[in-house]
PDB file of C-alpha atoms in Angstrom:
ATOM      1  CA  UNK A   4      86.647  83.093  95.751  1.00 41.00           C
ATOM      2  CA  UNK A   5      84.522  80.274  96.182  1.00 45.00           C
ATOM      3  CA  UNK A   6      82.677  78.706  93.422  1.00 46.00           C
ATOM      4  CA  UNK A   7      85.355  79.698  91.212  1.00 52.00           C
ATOM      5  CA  UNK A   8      87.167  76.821  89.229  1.00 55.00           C
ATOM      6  CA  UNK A   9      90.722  78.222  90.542  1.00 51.00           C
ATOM      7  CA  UNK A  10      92.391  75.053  89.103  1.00 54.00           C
ATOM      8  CA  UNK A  11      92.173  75.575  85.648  1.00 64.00           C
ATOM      9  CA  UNK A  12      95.801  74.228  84.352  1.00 79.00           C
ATOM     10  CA  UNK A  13      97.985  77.042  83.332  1.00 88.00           C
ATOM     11  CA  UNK A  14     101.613  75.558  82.545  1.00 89.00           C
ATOM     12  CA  UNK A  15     104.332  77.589  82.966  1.00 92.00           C
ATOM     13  CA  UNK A  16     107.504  76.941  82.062  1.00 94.00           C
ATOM     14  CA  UNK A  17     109.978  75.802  85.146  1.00 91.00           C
ATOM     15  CA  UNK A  18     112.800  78.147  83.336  1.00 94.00           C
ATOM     16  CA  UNK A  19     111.893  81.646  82.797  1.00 95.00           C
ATOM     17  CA  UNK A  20     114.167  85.021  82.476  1.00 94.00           C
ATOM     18  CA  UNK A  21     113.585  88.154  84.479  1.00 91.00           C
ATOM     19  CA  UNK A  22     113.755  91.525  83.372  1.00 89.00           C
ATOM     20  CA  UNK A  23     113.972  93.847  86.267  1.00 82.00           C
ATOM     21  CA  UNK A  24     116.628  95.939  86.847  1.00 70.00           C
ATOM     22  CA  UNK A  25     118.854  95.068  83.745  1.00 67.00           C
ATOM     23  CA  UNK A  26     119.306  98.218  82.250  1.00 70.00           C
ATOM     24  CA  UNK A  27     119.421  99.727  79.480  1.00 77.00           C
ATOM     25  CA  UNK A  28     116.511  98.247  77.760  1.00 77.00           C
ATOM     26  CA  UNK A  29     118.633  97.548  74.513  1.00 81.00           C
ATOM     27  CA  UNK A  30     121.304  95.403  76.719  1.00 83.00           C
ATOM     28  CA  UNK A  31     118.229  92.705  78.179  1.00 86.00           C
ATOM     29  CA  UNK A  32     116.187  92.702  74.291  1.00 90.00           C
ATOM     30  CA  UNK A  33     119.052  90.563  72.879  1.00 92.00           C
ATOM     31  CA  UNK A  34     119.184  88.516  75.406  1.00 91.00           C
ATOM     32  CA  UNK A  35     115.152  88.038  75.553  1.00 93.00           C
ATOM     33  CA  UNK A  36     114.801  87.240  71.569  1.00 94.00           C
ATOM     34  CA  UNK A  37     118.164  85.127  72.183  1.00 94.00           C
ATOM     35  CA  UNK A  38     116.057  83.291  75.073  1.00 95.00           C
ATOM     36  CA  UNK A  39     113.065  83.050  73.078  1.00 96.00           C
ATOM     37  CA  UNK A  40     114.323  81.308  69.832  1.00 94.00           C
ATOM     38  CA  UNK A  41     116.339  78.906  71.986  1.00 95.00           C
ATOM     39  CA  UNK A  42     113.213  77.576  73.336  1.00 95.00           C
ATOM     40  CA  UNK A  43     112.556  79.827  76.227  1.00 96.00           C
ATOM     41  CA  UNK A  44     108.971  80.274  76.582  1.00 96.00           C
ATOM     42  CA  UNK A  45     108.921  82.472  80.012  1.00 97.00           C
ATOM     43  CA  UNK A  46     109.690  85.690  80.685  1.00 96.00           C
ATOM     44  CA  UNK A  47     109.232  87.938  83.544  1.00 95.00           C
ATOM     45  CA  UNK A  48     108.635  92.025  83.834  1.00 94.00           C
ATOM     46  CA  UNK A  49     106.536  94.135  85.986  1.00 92.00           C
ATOM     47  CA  UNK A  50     105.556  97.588  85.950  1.00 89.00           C
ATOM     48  CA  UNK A  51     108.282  99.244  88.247  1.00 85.00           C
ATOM     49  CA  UNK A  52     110.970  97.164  85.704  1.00 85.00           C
ATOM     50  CA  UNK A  53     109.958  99.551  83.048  1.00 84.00           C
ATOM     51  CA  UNK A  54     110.114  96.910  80.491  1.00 87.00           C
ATOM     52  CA  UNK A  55     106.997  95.575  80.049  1.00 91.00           C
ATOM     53  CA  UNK A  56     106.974  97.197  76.044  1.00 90.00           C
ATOM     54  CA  UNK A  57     109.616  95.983  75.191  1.00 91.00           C
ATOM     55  CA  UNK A  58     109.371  92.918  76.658  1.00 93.00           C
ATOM     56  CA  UNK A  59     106.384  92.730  74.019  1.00 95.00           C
ATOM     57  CA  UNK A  60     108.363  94.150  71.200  1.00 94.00           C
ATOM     58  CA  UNK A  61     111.130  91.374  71.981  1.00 94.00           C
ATOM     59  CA  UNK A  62     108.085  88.507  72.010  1.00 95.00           C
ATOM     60  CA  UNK A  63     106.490  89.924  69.080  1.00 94.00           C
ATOM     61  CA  UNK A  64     109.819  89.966  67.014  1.00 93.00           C
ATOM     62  CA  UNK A  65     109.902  86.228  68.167  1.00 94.00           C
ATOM     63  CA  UNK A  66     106.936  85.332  67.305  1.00 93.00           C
ATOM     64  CA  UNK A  67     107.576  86.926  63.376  1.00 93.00           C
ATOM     65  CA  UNK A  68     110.660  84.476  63.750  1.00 91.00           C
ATOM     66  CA  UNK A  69     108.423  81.265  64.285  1.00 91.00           C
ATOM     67  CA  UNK A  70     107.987  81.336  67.870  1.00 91.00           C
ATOM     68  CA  UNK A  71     104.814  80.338  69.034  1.00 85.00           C
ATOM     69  CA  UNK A  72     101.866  82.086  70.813  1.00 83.00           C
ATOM     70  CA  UNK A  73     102.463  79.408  73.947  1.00 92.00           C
ATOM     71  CA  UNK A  74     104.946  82.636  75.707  1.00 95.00           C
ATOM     72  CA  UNK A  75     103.939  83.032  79.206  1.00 96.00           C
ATOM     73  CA  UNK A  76     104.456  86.497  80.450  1.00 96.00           C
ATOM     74  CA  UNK A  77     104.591  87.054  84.172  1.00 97.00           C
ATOM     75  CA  UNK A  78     104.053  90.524  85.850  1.00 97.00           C
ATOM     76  CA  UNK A  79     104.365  92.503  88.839  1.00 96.00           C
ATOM     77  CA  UNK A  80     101.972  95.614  90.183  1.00 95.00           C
ATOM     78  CA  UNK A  81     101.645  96.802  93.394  1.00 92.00           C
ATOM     79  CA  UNK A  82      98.460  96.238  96.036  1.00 94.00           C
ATOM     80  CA  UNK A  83      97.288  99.720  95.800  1.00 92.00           C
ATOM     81  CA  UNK A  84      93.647  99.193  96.182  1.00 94.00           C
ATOM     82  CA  UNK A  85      91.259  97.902  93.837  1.00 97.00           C
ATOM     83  CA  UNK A  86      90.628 100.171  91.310  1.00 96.00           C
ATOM     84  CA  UNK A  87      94.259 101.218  91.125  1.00 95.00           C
ATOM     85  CA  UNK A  88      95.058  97.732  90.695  1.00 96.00           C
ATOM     86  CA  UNK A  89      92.526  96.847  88.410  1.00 97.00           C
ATOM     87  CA  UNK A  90      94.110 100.079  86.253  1.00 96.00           C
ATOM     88  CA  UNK A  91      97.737  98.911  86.586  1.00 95.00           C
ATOM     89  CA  UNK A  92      97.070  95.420  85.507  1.00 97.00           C
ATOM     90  CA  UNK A  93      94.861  97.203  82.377  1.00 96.00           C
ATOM     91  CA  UNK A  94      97.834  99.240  81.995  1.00 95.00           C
ATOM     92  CA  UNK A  95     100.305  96.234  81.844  1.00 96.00           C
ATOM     93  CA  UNK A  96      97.937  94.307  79.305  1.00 96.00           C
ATOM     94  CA  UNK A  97      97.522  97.097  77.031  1.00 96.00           C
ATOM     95  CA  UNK A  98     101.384  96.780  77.274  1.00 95.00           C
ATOM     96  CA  UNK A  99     101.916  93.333  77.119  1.00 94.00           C
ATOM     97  CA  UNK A 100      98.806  92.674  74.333  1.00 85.00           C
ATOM     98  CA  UNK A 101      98.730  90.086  72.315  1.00 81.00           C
ATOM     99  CA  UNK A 102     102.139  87.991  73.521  1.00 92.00           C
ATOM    100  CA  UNK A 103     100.872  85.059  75.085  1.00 92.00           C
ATOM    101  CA  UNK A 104      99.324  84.334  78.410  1.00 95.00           C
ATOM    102  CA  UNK A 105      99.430  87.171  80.970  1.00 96.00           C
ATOM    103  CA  UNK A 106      99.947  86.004  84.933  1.00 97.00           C
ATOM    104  CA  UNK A 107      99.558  89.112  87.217  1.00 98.00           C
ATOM    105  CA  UNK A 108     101.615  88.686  90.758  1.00 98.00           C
ATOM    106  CA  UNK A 109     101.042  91.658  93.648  1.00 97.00           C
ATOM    107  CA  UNK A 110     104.789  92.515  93.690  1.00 94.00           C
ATOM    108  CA  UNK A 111     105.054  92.650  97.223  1.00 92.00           C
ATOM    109  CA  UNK A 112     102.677  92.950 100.210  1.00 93.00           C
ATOM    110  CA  UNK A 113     103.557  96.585 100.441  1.00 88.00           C
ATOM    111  CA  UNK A 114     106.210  98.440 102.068  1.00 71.00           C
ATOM    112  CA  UNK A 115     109.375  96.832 102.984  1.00 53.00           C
ATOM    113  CA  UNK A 116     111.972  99.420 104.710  1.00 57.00           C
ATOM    114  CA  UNK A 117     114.648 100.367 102.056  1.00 53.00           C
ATOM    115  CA  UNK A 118     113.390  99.143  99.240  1.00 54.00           C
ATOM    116  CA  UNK A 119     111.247 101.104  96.154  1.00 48.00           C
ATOM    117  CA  UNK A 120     108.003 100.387  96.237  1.00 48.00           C
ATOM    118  CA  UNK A 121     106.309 101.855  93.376  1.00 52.00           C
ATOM    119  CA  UNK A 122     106.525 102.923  90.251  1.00 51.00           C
ATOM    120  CA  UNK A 123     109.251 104.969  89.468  1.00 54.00           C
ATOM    121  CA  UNK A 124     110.997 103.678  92.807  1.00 57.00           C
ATOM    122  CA  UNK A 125     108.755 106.381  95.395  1.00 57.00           C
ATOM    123  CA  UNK A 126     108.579 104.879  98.904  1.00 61.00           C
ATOM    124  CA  UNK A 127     105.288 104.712 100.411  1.00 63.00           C
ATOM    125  CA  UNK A 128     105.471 106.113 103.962  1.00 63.00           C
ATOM    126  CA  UNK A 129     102.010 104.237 104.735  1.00 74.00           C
ATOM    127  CA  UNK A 130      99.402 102.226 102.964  1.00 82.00           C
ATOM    128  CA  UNK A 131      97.727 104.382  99.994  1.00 85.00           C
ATOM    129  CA  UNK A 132      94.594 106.390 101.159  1.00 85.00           C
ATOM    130  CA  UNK A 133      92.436 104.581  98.648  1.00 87.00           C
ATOM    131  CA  UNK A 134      92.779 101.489 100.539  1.00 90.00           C
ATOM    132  CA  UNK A 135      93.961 102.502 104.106  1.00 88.00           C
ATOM    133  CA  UNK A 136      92.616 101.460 107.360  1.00 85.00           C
ATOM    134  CA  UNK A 137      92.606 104.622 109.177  1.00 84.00           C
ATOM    135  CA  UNK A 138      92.755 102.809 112.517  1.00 88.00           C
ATOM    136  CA  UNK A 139      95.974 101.420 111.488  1.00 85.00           C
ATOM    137  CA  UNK A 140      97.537 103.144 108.862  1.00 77.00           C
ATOM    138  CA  UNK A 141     100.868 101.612 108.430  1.00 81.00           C
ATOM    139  CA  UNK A 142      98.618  98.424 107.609  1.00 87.00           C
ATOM    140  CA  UNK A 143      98.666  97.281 104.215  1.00 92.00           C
ATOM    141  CA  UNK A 144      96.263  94.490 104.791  1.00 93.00           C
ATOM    142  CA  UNK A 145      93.069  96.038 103.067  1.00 94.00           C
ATOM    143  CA  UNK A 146      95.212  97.094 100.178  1.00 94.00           C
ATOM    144  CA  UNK A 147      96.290  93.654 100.294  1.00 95.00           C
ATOM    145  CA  UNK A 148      93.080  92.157 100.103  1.00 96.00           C
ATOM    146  CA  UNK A 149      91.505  94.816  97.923  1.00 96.00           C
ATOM    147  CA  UNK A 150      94.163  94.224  95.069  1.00 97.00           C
ATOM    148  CA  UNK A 151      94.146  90.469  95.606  1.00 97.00           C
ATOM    149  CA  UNK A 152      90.483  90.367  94.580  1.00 97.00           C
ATOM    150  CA  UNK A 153      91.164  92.802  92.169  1.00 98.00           C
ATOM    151  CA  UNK A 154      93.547  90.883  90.268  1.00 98.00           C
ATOM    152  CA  UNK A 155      90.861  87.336  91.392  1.00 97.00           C
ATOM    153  CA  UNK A 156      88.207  89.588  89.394  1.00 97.00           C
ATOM    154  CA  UNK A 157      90.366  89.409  86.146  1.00 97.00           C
ATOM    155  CA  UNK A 158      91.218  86.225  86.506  1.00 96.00           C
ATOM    156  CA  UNK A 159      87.462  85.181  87.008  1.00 95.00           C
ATOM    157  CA  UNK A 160      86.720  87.301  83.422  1.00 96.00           C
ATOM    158  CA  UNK A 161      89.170  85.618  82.045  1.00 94.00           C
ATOM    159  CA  UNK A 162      91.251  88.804  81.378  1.00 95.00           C
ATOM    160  CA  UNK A 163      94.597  87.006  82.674  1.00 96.00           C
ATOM    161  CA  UNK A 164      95.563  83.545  82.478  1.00 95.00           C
ATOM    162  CA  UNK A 165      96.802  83.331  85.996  1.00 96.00           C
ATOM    163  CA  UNK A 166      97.121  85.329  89.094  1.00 96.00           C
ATOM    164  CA  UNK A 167      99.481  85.666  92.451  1.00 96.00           C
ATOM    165  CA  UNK A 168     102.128  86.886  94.359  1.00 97.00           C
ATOM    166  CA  UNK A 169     105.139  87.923  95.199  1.00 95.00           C
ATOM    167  CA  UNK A 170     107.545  88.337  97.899  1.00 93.00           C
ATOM    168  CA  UNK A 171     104.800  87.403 100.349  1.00 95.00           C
ATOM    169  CA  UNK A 172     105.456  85.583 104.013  1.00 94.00           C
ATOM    170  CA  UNK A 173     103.295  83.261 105.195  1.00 95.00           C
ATOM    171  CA  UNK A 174     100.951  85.727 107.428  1.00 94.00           C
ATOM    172  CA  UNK A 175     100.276  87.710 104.117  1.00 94.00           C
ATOM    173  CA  UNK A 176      98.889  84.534 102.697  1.00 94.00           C
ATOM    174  CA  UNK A 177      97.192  83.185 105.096  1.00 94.00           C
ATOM    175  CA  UNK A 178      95.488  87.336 105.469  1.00 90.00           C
ATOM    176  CA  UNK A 179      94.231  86.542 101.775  1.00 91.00           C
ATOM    177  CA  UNK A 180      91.981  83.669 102.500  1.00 86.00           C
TER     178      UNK A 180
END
């Protein structure tokens, strides 16, 4: 990551409102556009939310109301490797096109006992074989590192406005330097 300018100012707003689990779709969309035209300017999705459309329908139906193109988007994929993260974060920005400026978190630094990890809530057992240390293969470290510069390579392109994570611990981070 060095030689990279990695502190180009991105300001997001310090009040956002998160989509995930707020079911159906139609109950969080009034609430969004509500959000929106009262000045919100944040909003946060990610692909195992299932939302991310209409999180852009809601932001483009804002936008026809007068709200501005300054929306910052935040989403989630998981550290699957990095060419399946470089195809879920294409995924989410063909989703999310055109409303605003696009941060991409990893989600989580992989499994976490009891909790979905992937889209459409499987459970990974171990890390994914496209990024698996064979040696250790309940490590998600490579896929860690893999995605991470995965999501650094878009970031560098200037594909997303900002990049991060999610639900990390300290060991995780320091793993990504």
């Amino acid at each position: 990551l060095s030689g990279s300018d990695w502190r180009r100012q991105l300001e997001i707003p310090v009040i956002g409102l998160g989509t995930g689990r707020l079911w159906p779709v139609e109950t969080i969309a009034p609430a969004m556009h509500s959000f929106l035209l009262m000045g919100g300017r944040h909003l946060d999705t990610a692909v195992s939310y299932w939302s991310q459309s209409a999180v852009a329908g809601v932001c483009r139906a804002a936008m026809a109301n007068g709200v501005g193109k300054d929306l910052v988007i935040t989403t989630k994929i998981w550290p699957l490797g990095f060419k399946e993260s470089l195809e879920a974060s294409r995924g989410a920005l063909k989703q999310l096109d055109g409303v605003g400026q696009v941060v991409i978190l990893l989600h989580s630094p992989g499994q976490v006992k009891g909790k979905p990890k992937g889209p459409g809530g499987q459970k990974f057992a171990e890390a994914p074989a496209s990024c698996r240390d064979e040696a250790r293969p309940n490590s998600w470290r490579r896929c860690r590192a893999e995605s991470f510069m995965a999501l650094a390579a878009l970031r560098e392109a200037g594909v997303v406005s900002g990049i991060g994570v999610s639900n990390f611990l300290k060991r995780h981070l320091e793993e990504l330097r």
